[in-house]
Coordinates of C-alpha atoms in Angstrom, one line a residue:
X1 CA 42.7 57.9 312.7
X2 CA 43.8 55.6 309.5
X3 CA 45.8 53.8 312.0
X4 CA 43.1 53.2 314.5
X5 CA 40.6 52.4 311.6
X6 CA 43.7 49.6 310.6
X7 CA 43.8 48.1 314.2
X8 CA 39.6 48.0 314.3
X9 CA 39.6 45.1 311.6
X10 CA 42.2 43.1 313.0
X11 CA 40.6 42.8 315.9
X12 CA 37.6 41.9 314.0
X13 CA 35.2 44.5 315.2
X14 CA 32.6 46.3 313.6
X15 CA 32.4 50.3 313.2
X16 CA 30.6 50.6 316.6
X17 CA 34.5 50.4 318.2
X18 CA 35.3 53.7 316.5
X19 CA 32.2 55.8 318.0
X20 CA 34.7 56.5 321.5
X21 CA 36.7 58.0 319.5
X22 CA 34.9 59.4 317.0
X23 CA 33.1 61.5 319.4
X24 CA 36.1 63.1 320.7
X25 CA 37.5 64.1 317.5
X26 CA 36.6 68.2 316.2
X27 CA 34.4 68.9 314.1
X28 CA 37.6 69.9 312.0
X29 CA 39.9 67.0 312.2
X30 CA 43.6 67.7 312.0
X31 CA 43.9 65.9 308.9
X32 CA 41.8 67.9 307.3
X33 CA 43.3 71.4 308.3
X34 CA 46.9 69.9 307.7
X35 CA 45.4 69.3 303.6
X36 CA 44.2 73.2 303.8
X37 CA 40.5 72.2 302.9
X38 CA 37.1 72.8 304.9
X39 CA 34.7 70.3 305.7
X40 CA 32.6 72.3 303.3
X41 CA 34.9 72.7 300.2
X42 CA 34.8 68.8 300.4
X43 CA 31.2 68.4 300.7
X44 CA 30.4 70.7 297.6
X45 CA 33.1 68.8 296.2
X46 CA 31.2 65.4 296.3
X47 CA 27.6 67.1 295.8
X48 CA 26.4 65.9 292.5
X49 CA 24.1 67.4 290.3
X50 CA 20.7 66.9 289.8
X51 CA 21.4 66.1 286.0
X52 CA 24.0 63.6 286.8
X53 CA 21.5 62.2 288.8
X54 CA 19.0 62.4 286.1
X55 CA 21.5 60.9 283.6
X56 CA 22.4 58.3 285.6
X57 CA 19.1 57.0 286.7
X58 CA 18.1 57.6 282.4
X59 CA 21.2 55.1 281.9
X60 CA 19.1 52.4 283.1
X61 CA 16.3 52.6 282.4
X62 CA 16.3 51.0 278.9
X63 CA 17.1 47.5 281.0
X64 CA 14.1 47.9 282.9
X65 CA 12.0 48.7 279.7
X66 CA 13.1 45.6 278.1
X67 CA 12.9 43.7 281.5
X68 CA 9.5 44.7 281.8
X69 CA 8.6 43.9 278.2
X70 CA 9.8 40.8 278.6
X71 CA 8.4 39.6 282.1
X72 CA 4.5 40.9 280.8
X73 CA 4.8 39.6 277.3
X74 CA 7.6 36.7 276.2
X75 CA 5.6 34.2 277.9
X76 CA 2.2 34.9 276.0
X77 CA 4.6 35.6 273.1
X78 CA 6.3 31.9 272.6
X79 CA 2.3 30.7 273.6
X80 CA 0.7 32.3 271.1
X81 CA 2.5 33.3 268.6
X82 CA 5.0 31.1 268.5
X83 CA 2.9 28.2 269.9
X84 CA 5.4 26.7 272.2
X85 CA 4.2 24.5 274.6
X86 CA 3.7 25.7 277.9
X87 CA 6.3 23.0 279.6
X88 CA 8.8 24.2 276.5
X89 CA 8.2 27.8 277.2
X90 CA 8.5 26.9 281.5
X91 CA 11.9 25.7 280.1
X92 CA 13.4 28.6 278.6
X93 CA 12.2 30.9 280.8
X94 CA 13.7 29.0 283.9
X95 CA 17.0 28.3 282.0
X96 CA 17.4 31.8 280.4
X97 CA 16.8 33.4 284.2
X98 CA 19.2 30.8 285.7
X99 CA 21.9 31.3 282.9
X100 CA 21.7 35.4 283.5
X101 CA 22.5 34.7 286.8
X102 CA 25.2 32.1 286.6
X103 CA 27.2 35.1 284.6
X104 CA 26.8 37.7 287.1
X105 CA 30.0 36.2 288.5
X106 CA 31.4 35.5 285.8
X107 CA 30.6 39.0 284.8
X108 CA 32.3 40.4 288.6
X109 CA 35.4 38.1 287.8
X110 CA 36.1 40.1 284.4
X111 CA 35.0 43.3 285.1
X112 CA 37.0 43.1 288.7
X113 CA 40.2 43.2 286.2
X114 CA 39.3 46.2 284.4
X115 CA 42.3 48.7 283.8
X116 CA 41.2 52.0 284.7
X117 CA 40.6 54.2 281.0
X118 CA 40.0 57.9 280.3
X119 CA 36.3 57.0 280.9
X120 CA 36.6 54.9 283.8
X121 CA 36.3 51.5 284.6
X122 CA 32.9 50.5 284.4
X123 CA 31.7 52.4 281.4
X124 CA 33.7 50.6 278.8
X125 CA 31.7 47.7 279.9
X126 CA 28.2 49.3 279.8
X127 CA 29.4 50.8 276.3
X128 CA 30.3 48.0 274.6
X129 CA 27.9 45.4 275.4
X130 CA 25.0 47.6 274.6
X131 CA 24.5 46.9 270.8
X132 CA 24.9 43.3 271.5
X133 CA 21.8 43.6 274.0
X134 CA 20.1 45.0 271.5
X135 CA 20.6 42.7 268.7
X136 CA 19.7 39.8 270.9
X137 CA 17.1 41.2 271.9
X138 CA 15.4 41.9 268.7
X139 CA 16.4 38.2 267.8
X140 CA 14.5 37.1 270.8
X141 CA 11.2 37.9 269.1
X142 CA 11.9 36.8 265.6
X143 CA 9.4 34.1 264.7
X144 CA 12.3 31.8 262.7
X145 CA 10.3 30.2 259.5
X146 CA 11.6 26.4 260.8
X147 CA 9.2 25.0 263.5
X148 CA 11.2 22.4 264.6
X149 CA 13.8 24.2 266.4
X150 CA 12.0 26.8 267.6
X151 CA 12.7 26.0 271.4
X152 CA 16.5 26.1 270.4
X153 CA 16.0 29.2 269.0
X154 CA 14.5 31.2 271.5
X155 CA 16.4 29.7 275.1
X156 CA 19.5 30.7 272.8
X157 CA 18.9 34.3 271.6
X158 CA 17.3 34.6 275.7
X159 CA 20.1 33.6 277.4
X160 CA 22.2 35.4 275.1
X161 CA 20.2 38.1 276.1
X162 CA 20.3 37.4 279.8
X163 CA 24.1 37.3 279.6
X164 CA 24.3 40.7 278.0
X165 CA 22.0 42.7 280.4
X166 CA 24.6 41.1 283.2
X167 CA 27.6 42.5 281.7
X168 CA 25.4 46.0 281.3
X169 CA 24.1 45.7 285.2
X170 CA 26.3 44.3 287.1
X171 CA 29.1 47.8 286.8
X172 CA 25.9 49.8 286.1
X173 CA 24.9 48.9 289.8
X174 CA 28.1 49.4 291.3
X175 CA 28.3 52.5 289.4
X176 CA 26.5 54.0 292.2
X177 CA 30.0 53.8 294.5
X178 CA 31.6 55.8 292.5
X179 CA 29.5 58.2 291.9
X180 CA 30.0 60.1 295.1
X181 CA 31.5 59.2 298.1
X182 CA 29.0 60.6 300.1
X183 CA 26.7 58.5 301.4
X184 CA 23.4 60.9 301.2
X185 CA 24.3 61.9 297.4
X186 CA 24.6 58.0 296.8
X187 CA 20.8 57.4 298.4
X188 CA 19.6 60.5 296.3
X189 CA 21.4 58.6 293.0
X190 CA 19.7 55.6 294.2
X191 CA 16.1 57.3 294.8
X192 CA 16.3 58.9 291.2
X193 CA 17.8 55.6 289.4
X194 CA 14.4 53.4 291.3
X195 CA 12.1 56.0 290.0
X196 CA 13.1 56.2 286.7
X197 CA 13.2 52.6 287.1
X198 CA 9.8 52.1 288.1
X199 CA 8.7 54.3 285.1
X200 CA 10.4 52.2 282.8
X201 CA 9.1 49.0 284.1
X202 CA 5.6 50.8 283.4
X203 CA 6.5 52.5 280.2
X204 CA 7.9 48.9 279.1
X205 CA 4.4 46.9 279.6
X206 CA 2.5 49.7 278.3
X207 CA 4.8 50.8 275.0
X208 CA 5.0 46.7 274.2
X209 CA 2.0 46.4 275.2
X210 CA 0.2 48.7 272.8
X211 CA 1.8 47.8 270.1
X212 CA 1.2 44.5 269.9
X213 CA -2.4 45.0 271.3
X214 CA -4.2 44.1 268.0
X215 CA -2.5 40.9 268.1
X216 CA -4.4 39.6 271.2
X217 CA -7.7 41.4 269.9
X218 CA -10.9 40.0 270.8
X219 CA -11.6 38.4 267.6
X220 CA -8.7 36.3 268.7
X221 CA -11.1 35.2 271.3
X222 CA -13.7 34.7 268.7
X223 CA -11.8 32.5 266.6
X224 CA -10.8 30.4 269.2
X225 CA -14.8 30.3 270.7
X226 CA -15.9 29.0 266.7
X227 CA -12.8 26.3 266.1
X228 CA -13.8 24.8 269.6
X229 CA -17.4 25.0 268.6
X230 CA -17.2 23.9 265.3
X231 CA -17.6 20.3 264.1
X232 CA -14.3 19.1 263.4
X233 CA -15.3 16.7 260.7
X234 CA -16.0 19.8 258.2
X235 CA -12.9 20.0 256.0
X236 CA -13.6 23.1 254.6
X237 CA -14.5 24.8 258.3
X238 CA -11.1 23.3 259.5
X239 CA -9.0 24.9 256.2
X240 CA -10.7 28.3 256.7
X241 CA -9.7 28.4 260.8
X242 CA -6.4 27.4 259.4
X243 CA -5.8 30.1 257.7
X244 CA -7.7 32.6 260.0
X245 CA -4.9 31.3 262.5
X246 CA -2.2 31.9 260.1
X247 CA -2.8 35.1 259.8
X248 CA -3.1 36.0 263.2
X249 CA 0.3 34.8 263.8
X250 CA 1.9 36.6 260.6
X251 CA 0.5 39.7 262.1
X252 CA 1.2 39.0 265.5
X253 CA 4.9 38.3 264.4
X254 CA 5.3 41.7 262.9
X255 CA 3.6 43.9 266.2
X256 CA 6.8 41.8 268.1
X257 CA 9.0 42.7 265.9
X258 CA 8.1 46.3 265.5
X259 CA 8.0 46.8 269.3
X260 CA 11.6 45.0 269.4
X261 CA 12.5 47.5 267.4
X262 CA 11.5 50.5 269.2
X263 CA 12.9 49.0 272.4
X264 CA 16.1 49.1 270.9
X265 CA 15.8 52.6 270.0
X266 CA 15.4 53.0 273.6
X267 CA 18.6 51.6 274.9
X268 CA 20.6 53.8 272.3
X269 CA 19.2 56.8 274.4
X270 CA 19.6 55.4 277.2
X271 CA 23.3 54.5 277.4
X272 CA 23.8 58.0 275.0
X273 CA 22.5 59.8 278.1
X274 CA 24.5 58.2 280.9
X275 CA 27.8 58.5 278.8
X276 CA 27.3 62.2 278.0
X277 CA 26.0 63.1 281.8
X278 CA 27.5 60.5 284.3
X279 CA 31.5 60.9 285.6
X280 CA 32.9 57.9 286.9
X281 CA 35.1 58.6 289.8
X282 CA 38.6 56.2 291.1
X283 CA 37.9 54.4 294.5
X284 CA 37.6 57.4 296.5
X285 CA 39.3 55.2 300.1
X286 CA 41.9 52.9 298.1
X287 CA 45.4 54.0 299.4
X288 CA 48.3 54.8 296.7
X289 CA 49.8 51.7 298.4
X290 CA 46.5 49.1 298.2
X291 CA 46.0 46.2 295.9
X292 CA 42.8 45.1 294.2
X293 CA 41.5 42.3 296.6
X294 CA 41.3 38.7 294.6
X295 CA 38.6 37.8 293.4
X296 CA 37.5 34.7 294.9
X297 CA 38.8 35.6 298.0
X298 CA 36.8 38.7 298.2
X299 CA 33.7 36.6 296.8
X300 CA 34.7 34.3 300.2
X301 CA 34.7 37.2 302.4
X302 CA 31.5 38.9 301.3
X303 CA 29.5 35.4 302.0
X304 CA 30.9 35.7 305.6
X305 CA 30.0 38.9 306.0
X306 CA 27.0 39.1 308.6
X307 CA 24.9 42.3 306.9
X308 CA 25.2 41.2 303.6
X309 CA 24.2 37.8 304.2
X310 CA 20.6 38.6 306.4
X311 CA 20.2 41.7 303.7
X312 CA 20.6 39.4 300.7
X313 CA 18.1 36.8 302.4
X314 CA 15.6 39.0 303.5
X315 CA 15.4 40.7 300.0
X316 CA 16.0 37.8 297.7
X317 CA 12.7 36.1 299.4
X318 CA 10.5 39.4 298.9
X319 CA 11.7 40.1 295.6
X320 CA 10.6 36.4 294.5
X321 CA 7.4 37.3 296.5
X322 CA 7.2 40.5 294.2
X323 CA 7.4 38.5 290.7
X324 CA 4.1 37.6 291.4
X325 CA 2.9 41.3 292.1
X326 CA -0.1 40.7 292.6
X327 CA -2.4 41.2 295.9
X328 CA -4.4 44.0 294.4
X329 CA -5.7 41.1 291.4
X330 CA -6.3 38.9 294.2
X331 CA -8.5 41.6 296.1
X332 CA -10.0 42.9 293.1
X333 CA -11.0 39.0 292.4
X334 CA -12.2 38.5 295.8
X335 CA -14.1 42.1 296.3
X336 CA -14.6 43.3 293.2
X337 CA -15.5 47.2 294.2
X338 CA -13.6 50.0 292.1
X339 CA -13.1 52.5 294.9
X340 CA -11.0 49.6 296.5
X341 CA -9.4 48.5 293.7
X342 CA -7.6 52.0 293.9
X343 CA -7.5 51.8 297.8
X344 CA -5.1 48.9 297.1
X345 CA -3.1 49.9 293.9
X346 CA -2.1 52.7 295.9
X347 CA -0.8 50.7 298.9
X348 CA 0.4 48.1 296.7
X349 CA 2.3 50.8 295.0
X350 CA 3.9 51.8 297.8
X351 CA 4.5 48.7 299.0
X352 CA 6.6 47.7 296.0
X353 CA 8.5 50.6 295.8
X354 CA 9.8 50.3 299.3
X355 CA 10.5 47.0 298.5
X356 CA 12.5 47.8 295.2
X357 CA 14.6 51.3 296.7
X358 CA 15.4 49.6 300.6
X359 CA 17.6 47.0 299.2
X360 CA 19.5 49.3 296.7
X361 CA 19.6 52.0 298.9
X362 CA 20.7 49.6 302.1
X363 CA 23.8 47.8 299.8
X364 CA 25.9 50.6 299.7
X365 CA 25.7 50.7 303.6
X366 CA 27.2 46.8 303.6
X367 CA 29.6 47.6 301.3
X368 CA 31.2 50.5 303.5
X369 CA 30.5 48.4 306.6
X370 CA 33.2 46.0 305.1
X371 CA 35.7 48.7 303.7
X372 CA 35.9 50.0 307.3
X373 CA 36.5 46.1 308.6
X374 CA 39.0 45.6 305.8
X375 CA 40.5 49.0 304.6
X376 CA 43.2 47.8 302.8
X377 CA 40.8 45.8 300.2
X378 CA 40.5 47.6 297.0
X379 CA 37.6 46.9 294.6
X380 CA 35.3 45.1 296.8
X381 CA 32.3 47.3 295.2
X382 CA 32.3 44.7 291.9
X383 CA 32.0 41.6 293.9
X384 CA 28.8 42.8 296.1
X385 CA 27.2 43.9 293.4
X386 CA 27.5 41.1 290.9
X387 CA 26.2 38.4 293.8
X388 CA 23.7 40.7 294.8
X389 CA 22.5 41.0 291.4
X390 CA 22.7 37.1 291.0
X391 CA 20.6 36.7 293.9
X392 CA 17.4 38.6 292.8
X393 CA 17.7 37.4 289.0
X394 CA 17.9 33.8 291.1
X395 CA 14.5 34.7 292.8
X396 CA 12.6 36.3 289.5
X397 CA 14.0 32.8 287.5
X398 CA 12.9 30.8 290.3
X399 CA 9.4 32.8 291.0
X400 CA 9.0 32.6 286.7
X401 CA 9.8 29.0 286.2
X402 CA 7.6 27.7 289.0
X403 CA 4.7 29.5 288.1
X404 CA 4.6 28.8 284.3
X405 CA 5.3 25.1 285.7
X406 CA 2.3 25.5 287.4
X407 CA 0.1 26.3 284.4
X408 CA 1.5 23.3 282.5
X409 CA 0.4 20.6 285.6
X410 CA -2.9 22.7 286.2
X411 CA -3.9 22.0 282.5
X412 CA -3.4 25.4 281.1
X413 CA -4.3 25.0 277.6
X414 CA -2.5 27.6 274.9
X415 CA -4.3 30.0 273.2
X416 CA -7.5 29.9 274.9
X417 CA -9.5 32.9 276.0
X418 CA -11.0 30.4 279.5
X419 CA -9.1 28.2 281.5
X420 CA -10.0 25.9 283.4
X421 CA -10.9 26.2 287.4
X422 CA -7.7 23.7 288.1
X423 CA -6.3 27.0 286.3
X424 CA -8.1 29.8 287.9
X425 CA -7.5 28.0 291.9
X426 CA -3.5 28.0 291.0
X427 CA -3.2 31.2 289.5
X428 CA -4.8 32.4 292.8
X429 CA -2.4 30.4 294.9
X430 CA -0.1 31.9 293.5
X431 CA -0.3 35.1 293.3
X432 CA -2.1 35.4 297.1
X433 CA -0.6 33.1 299.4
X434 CA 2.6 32.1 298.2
X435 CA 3.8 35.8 298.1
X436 CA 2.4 36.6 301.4
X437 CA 4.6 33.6 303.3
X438 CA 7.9 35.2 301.1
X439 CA 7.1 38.0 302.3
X440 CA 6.9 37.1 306.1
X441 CA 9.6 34.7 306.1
X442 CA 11.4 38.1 304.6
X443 CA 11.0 40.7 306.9
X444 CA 11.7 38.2 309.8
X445 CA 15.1 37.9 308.8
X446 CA 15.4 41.6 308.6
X447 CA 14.7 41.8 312.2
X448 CA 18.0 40.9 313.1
X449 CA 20.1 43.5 310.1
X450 CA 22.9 44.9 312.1
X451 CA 23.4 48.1 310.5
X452 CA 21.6 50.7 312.2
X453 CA 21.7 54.5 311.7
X454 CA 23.8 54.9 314.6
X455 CA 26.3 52.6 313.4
X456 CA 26.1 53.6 309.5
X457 CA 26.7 57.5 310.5
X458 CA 29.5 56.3 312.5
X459 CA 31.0 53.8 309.6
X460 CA 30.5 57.0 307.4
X461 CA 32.7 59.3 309.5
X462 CA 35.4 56.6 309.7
X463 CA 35.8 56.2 306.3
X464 CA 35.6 60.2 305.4
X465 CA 38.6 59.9 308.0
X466 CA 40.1 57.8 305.8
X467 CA 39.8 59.6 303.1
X468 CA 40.5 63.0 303.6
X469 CA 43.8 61.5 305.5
X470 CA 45.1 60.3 302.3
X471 CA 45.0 61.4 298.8
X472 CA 42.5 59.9 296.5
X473 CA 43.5 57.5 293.2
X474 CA 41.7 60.2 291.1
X475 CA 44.9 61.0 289.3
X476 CA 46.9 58.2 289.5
X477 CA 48.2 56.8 286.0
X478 CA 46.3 54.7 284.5
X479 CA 49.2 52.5 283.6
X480 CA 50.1 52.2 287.3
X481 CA 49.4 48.4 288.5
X482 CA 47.8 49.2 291.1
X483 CA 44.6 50.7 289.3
X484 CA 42.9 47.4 288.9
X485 CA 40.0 47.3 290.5

């Protein structure tokens, strides 16, 4: 069978030419009685735990926490508290997002080296970039006593920041390979790591959020409401607003901080967690004999490969339609009814989930869709994962930048409780029509996906072939060459 699976790429076709075969073959391949083991022994062999699962979906978490924090809150952050303008703020939002992105293959390239340690490959990474992350992220809502550079200040400490979380995400994703080379346990890795997810994407806007609350109090509003009604030729009205301002940034610059802090606190449990419970396993289907694919040439090969191109299209198009989030605001504006409003945060809900566990969940089906068409290429895993991830950090910078871009040309003005209508009609724009083309244009593409079931059981039965015809790299030394991944 490993030399039938060898002959299938070379002829360049796709797993549906092993399915004559595969249906003649027992239910107990040769292979496997020749290595003494039962179809079973190896299942409970690559069975993971729920804990495992529940550490490993914990691990991240802390990313989306921050993530979150930052998408709800760094934008009104360098508005009003810093009191950047909005074009400035447009800036380093759009940069930051494009920067994190430019790394992820930077962050593949290195991380595709990695020798294989007594914790694995990927770990080290995740391990030592995480205190890093944590001081630029504290840095990244520091209000810096200069004015001046202030713009400097904060596109440096984000992109910094943005870097970081790649080096952290990037093996973090592809961690899920090598977890389990079965393909169910994988999907059940990836269902726990999306729900955790999602919690942490709400526990990050809520726990930020209600921290810093007071600082965006409605005697904010109030203040703003007298200096605009006030007449502006009063000297003594004008000092007193001065300083009422002043000290709603002092305090405002402290919630930050304080909520900075405890954000930090949360990635040291995090990445704790995923150490103590998560094993990283060896490729389980690189031969003894393989070498780690190059790679640029393996960063070729994945943008000629059919699935992952229509799957990163499809996805990066919703996701960007998802940054905006928002078709339960625009039916709550349009019919303001509260049985509704729940009608719709429920369908929303499930709406955005599907779109956040599909793509994650569909990935690991590309990636063994291209080991089976090219068996003898080691380490692939890295290289889809660190596009992919550049590909929807490429949509949220893109879906960021244009709408705070938006604000600034609409005449958004800072630190006002009520905008304009120019305001009001884009923000509507935005967040209702905009999406829903994304969206469309999204899920036509992913009419024509190529994977089915069919063909993804049949892939998976090749490759568990494969593996169970030749012994793993579990034990190889870890000074052996041919242990870069």
């Amino acid at each position: 069978m490993a030399g039938a699976g060898g002959d299938t790429p070379q002829q360049g076709n796709g797993p549906g030419k092993a399915a004559p075969k595969a249906t003649l073959l027992p239910e107990e391949p040769p292979q496997e009685q020749a290595l003494g083991r039962s179809a079973e022994e190896l299942r409970q062999e690559d069975r993971l735990s729920v804990c495992s699962k529940l550490c490993y979906a914990i691990g991240g978490a802390p990313n989306q926490v921050a993530t979150s924090a930052t998408a709800f809150f760094l934008q009104i952050y360098l508005l009003d508290v810093a009191h950047i303008t909005p074009f400035h703020a447009s800036l380093v939002l759009f940069i930051g997002k494009a920067w994190g992105a430019v790394t992820d293959p930077v962050a593949g390239f290195f991380i595709s080296k990695s020798k294989w340690t007594k914790i694995g490959r990927l770990m080290p990474w995740m391990l030592g970039c995480t205190p890093f992350m944590i001081v630029s992220y504290f840095f990244m809502w520091y209000l810096p006593p200069f004015v001046a550079g202030r713009v400097v200040w904060y596109l440096t400490f984000y992109c910094l920041f943005q870097a970081l979380t790649t080096l952290f995400q990037v093996p973090y994703s592809a961690l899920t390979m090598f977890l389990s080379p079965d393909q169910k346990e994988r999907d059940s890795a990836t269902a726990y790591r999306m729900t955790v997810e999602v919690l942490g994407t709400l526990m990050g806007a809520a726990l930020h959020g209600q921290i810093v609350a007071s600082a965006h109090a409605s005697d904010h509003c109030t203040v703003n409401l007298t200096i605009n009604a006030a007449d502006s030729s009063s000297s003594l009205s004008n000092a007193s607003n001065l300083a009422e301002s002043l000290g709603l940034q002092s305090h405002g610059r402290e919630l930050y901080m304080i909520a900075a802090g405890v954000i930090g606190g949360v990635y040291l449990f995090g990445i704790l967690i995923l150490f103590i419970g998560v094993k990283e396993r060896d490729d389980p289907y690189a031969l003894n004999s393989d070498k780690a694919i190059p790679f640029f040439k393996g960063l070729r090969l994945t943008m000629k490969h059919g699935p992952y191109l229509k799957l990163t299209a499809s996805f990066l198009l919703i996701s960007t339609a998802i940054q905006w989030m928002i078709p339960f605001a625009v039916m709550l504006v349009t019919i303001p009814n509260l049985v509704l409003a729940y009608v719709v945060a429920f369908v929303s809900g499930l709406s955005i989930a599907a779109s956040l566990l599909l793509p994650w969940s569909m990935l690991p089906d590309v990636v063994d869709h291209f080991r089976l068409l090219n068996p003898h290429a080691k380490g692939p895993e890295t290289i889809f994962y660190a596009s992919y991830v550049f590909f929807t950090k490429m949509s949220a910078g893109i879906g960021l930048g244009i709408s705070t871009a938006s604000l600034e040309f609409a005449g958004y003005k800072t630190g006002m409780c009520r905008q304009s209508s120019t305001v009001i009609l884009t923000l509507k724009i935005l967040i209702g029509a905009v999406p829903a083309i994304l969206i469309v244009i999204g899920l036509s593409i992913l009419l024509f996906y190529p994977i089915t079931e069919k063909s993804r059981k049949e892939t998976e039965f090749a490759l568990e072939l494969l593996r169970r015809s030749h012994p793993s790299t579990d034990n190889l030394s870890e000074n052996e060459d041919d242990t870069w991944l």
